[in-house]
Coordinates of N, CA and C and ligand atoms in Angstrom, one line a residue:
M95 N -28.9 19.3 3.1 CA -27.9 20.2 3.5 C -26.6 19.9 2.7
L96 N -26.0 21.0 2.1 CA -24.8 20.8 1.4 C -23.6 21.0 2.3
I97 N -22.6 20.2 2.2 CA -21.4 20.3 3.0 C -20.2 20.2 2.0
N98 N -19.4 21.3 2.0 CA -18.3 21.2 1.0 C -17.0 20.6 1.7
A99 N -16.0 20.4 0.8 CA -14.8 19.8 1.3 C -14.1 20.5 2.4
D100 N -14.1 21.9 2.3 CA -13.5 22.7 3.3 C -14.1 22.5 4.7
Q101 N -15.5 22.5 4.6 CA -16.2 22.3 5.9 C -15.9 20.9 6.5
I102 N -15.8 19.9 5.7 CA -15.5 18.6 6.2 C -14.1 18.6 6.8
Q103 N -13.1 19.2 6.2 CA -11.8 19.3 6.7 C -11.7 20.1 8.0
Q104 N -12.6 21.0 8.2 CA -12.6 21.9 9.4 C -13.3 21.2 10.6
M105 N -14.0 20.1 10.3 CA -14.8 19.4 11.4 C -13.8 19.0 12.5
D106 N -14.3 18.9 13.7 CA -13.7 18.2 14.8 C -13.3 16.8 14.3
R107 N -12.1 16.3 14.7 CA -11.6 15.0 14.2 C -12.6 13.9 14.4
I108 N -13.2 13.8 15.6 CA -14.1 12.6 15.8 C -15.4 12.8 15.0
K109 N -15.9 14.0 14.9 CA -17.1 14.3 14.1 C -16.9 13.9 12.7
R110 N -15.7 14.3 12.1 CA -15.4 14.0 10.7 C -15.2 12.4 10.6
L111 N -14.6 11.8 11.5 CA -14.4 10.3 11.5 C -15.8 9.7 11.4
N112 N -16.7 10.0 12.3 CA -18.0 9.4 12.3 C -18.8 9.7 11.1
F113 N -18.7 10.9 10.6 CA -19.4 11.3 9.4 C -18.9 10.6 8.2
I114 N -17.6 10.5 8.0 CA -17.1 9.9 6.8 C -17.3 8.4 6.8
N115 N -17.0 7.8 8.0 CA -17.2 6.3 8.2 C -18.6 5.9 7.9
A116 N -19.6 6.8 8.2 CA -21.0 6.3 8.1 C -21.5 6.5 6.7
I117 N -20.8 7.3 5.8 CA -21.4 7.7 4.5 C -21.7 6.5 3.6
T118 N -20.8 5.4 3.7 CA -21.0 4.3 2.8 C -21.9 3.2 3.4
G119 N -22.5 3.5 4.5 CA -23.5 2.5 5.1 C -22.7 1.4 5.9
I120 N -23.5 0.4 6.2 CA -23.0 -0.7 7.0 C -21.9 -1.4 6.2
K121 N -20.7 -1.6 6.9 CA -19.6 -2.3 6.2 C -19.4 -3.7 6.7
P122 N -18.9 -4.6 5.8 CA -18.6 -5.9 6.3 C -17.2 -5.9 7.0
A123 N -16.9 -6.9 7.7 CA -15.5 -7.1 8.3 C -15.0 -8.3 7.7
N124 N -13.7 -8.2 7.3 CA -13.0 -9.4 6.8 C -11.6 -9.4 7.4
L125 N -11.2 -10.6 7.7 CA -9.8 -10.7 8.2 C -8.9 -11.3 7.0
I126 N -7.9 -10.5 6.7 CA -7.0 -10.9 5.6 C -5.7 -11.4 6.3
G127 N -5.4 -12.7 6.1 CA -4.2 -13.2 6.6 C -3.1 -13.3 5.6
S128 N -1.9 -12.9 5.9 CA -0.8 -13.0 5.0 C 0.5 -13.4 5.7
N129 N 1.5 -13.6 5.0 CA 2.8 -14.1 5.7 C 4.0 -13.3 5.1
S130 N 4.7 -12.8 6.0 CA 6.0 -12.1 5.6 C 7.1 -13.1 5.6
P131 N 7.9 -13.3 4.6 CA 9.0 -14.2 4.6 C 10.0 -13.8 5.7
K132 N 10.0 -12.6 6.1 CA 11.0 -12.1 7.1 C 10.4 -12.1 8.5
H133 N 9.1 -11.6 8.6 CA 8.5 -11.3 9.9 C 7.4 -12.2 10.3
G134 N 7.0 -13.2 9.5 CA 6.0 -14.1 9.9 C 4.6 -13.7 9.6
S135 N 3.6 -14.3 10.3 CA 2.2 -14.1 9.9 C 1.6 -12.8 10.3
N136 N 0.6 -12.4 9.6 CA 0.0 -11.1 9.8 C -1.5 -11.2 9.5
L137 N -2.3 -10.7 10.5 CA -3.7 -10.7 10.3 C -4.3 -9.3 10.5
A138 N -5.0 -8.8 9.5 CA -5.5 -7.4 9.6 C -7.0 -7.4 9.1
I139 N -7.7 -6.4 9.7 CA -9.1 -6.3 9.3 C -9.3 -5.3 8.2
F140 N -10.1 -5.8 7.2 CA -10.4 -4.9 6.0 C -11.9 -5.0 5.8
S141 N -12.5 -3.8 5.6 CA -13.9 -3.8 5.2 C -14.1 -3.7 3.7
S142 N -13.1 -3.4 3.0 CA -13.3 -3.0 1.6 C -13.1 -4.2 0.6
V143 N -13.4 -5.4 1.1 CA -13.3 -6.6 0.2 C -14.5 -6.6 -0.7
V144 N -14.3 -6.8 -2.0 CA -15.4 -6.9 -2.9 C -15.3 -8.1 -3.8
H145 N -16.4 -8.6 -4.2 CA -16.5 -9.7 -5.1 C -16.7 -9.1 -6.5
L146 N -15.8 -9.4 -7.4 CA -15.8 -8.8 -8.8 C -16.4 -9.8 -9.8
G147 N -16.2 -11.1 -9.6 CA -16.6 -12.1 -10.6 C -16.3 -13.5 -10.1
S148 N -17.0 -14.5 -10.7 CA -16.7 -15.8 -10.2 C -16.1 -16.7 -11.3
N149 N -16.1 -16.3 -12.5 CA -15.5 -17.1 -13.6 C -14.7 -16.2 -14.6
P150 N -13.5 -16.0 -14.3 CA -12.7 -16.6 -13.2 C -13.0 -15.9 -11.9
A151 N -12.6 -16.6 -10.8 CA -12.9 -16.0 -9.4 C -12.0 -14.8 -9.3
L152 N -12.7 -13.7 -9.0 CA -12.0 -12.4 -8.8 C -12.5 -11.7 -7.6
L153 N -11.6 -11.4 -6.7 CA -11.9 -10.6 -5.5 C -11.0 -9.5 -5.5
G154 N -11.4 -8.4 -4.8 CA -10.5 -7.2 -4.7 C -10.6 -6.7 -3.3
F155 N -9.6 -5.9 -2.9 CA -9.8 -5.1 -1.7 C -9.0 -3.8 -1.9
I156 N -9.3 -2.8 -1.1 CA -8.6 -1.6 -1.2 C -7.7 -1.4 0.0
T157 N -6.5 -1.1 -0.3 CA -5.6 -0.8 0.8 C -5.3 0.7 0.9
R158 N -5.1 1.2 2.1 CA -4.9 2.6 2.2 C -3.6 3.0 1.5
P159 N -3.4 4.3 1.2 CA -2.2 4.6 0.4 C -0.9 4.2 1.1
T160 N 0.0 3.7 0.2 CA 1.4 3.3 0.7 C 2.2 4.6 0.9
G161 N 3.3 4.5 1.6 CA 4.2 5.6 1.8 C 4.5 5.9 3.2
E162 N 3.5 6.5 3.9 CA 3.8 7.0 5.3 C 4.1 5.9 6.3
V163 N 3.2 4.9 6.2 CA 3.4 3.7 7.1 C 3.5 2.5 6.3
P164 N 4.1 1.4 6.8 CA 4.1 0.1 6.0 C 2.7 -0.4 5.8
R165 N 2.5 -1.0 4.7 CA 1.2 -1.7 4.4 C 1.6 -3.2 4.3
N166 N 1.6 -3.8 5.5 CA 2.2 -5.2 5.5 C 1.4 -6.1 4.7
T167 N 0.0 -6.0 4.8 CA -0.8 -7.0 4.0 C -0.5 -7.0 2.5
L168 N -0.4 -5.8 2.0 CA -0.1 -5.6 0.6 C 1.3 -6.1 0.2
E169 N 2.2 -5.7 1.1 CA 3.6 -6.1 0.8 C 3.7 -7.7 0.9
N170 N 3.1 -8.3 1.9 CA 3.2 -9.7 2.0 C 2.5 -10.4 0.8
I171 N 1.4 -10.0 0.4 CA 0.7 -10.6 -0.8 C 1.6 -10.5 -2.0
E172 N 2.2 -9.3 -2.2 CA 3.0 -9.1 -3.3 C 4.3 -10.0 -3.3
A173 N 4.8 -10.2 -2.0 CA 6.0 -11.0 -1.9 C 5.7 -12.5 -2.0
T174 N 4.6 -13.0 -1.6 CA 4.4 -14.4 -1.6 C 3.3 -14.9 -2.6
G175 N 2.4 -14.0 -3.0 CA 1.3 -14.4 -3.9 C 0.2 -15.1 -3.1
Y176 N 0.3 -15.2 -1.8 CA -0.7 -16.0 -1.0 C -1.4 -15.1 0.1
Y177 N -2.6 -15.4 0.3 CA -3.3 -14.8 1.4 C -4.6 -15.5 1.7
T178 N -5.2 -15.3 2.9 CA -6.5 -15.9 3.2 C -7.5 -14.7 3.5
I179 N -8.7 -14.9 3.1 CA -9.8 -14.0 3.5 C -10.8 -14.7 4.3
N180 N -11.1 -14.2 5.5 CA -12.2 -14.8 6.3 C -13.2 -13.7 6.6
H181 N -14.4 -13.9 6.2 CA -15.5 -13.0 6.5 C -15.9 -13.1 8.0
V182 N -16.1 -12.0 8.7 CA -16.5 -12.1 10.1 C -18.0 -12.0 10.1
P183 N -18.7 -13.1 10.4 CA -20.1 -13.0 10.3 C -20.7 -12.3 11.5
N184 N -22.0 -11.9 11.3 CA -22.7 -11.3 12.4 C -23.7 -12.3 12.9
H185 N -23.4 -12.9 14.0 CA -24.2 -14.1 14.5 C -25.6 -13.6 15.1
R186 N -25.7 -12.3 15.2 CA -27.1 -11.8 15.7 C -28.0 -11.8 14.5
G187 N -27.5 -12.0 13.3 CA -28.4 -12.1 12.2 C -29.0 -10.8 11.7
C188 N -28.4 -9.7 12.1 CA -29.0 -8.4 11.5 C -27.9 -7.7 10.7
Ligands
FMN500 C1 -13.3 -2.0 10.8 C2 -12.1 -1.7 10.0 C3 -12.0 -1.8 8.7 C4 -10.8 -1.5 7.9 N1 -10.8 -1.6 6.6 C5 -9.7 -1.3 5.9 C6 -9.6 -1.3 4.5 O1 -10.6 -1.7 3.8 N2 -8.4 -1.0 3.9 C7 -7.3 -0.6 4.6 O2 -6.3 -0.3 4.0 N3 -7.3 -0.6 6.0 C8 -8.5 -0.9 6.6 N4 -8.5 -0.9 8.0 C9 -7.3 -0.5 8.7 C10 -6.4 -1.7 8.8 O3 -7.0 -2.8 9.5 C11 -5.1 -1.3 9.5 O4 -4.5 -0.3 8.8 C12 -4.1 -2.5 9.6 O5 -3.1 -2.1 10.5 C13 -3.5 -2.9 8.2 O6 -2.5 -3.7 8.4 P1 -1.4 -4.0 7.3 O7 -0.2 -3.2 7.7 O8 -1.2 -5.5 7.4 O9 -1.9 -3.6 6.0 C14 -9.7 -1.1 8.7 C15 -9.7 -1.0 10.1 C16 -10.9 -1.3 10.7 C17 -10.9 -1.2 12.2

């Protein structure tokens, strides 16, 4: 079944949310910790963490567009150069 961009935009909000969220399959969960020199520590969940290479060690993540709301994780990393990433494991093993 073909669905075009207009039809996606016309979907009920929850239907569109479920549809778009499911398109890329099962996503991991990662907690990115960062620190704001002004406001202190920040912990946020990110599914879009990717491993790009190991020599040199290269990781990436995608942050939602900046502008409308503050993107604290990105701002903190840019301000300090430091962050932590902790993968949230699935202990049920599936
Ligand atoms: C399961 C899950 C995965 C998420 N993955 C991302 C992501 O990959 N990128 C992103 O920008 N926001 C993602 N978010 C939304 C951020 O967790 C949310 O916007 C958070 O407030 C970001 O905080 P920040 O202001 O520190 O950047 C995700 C949220 C959930 C619940």
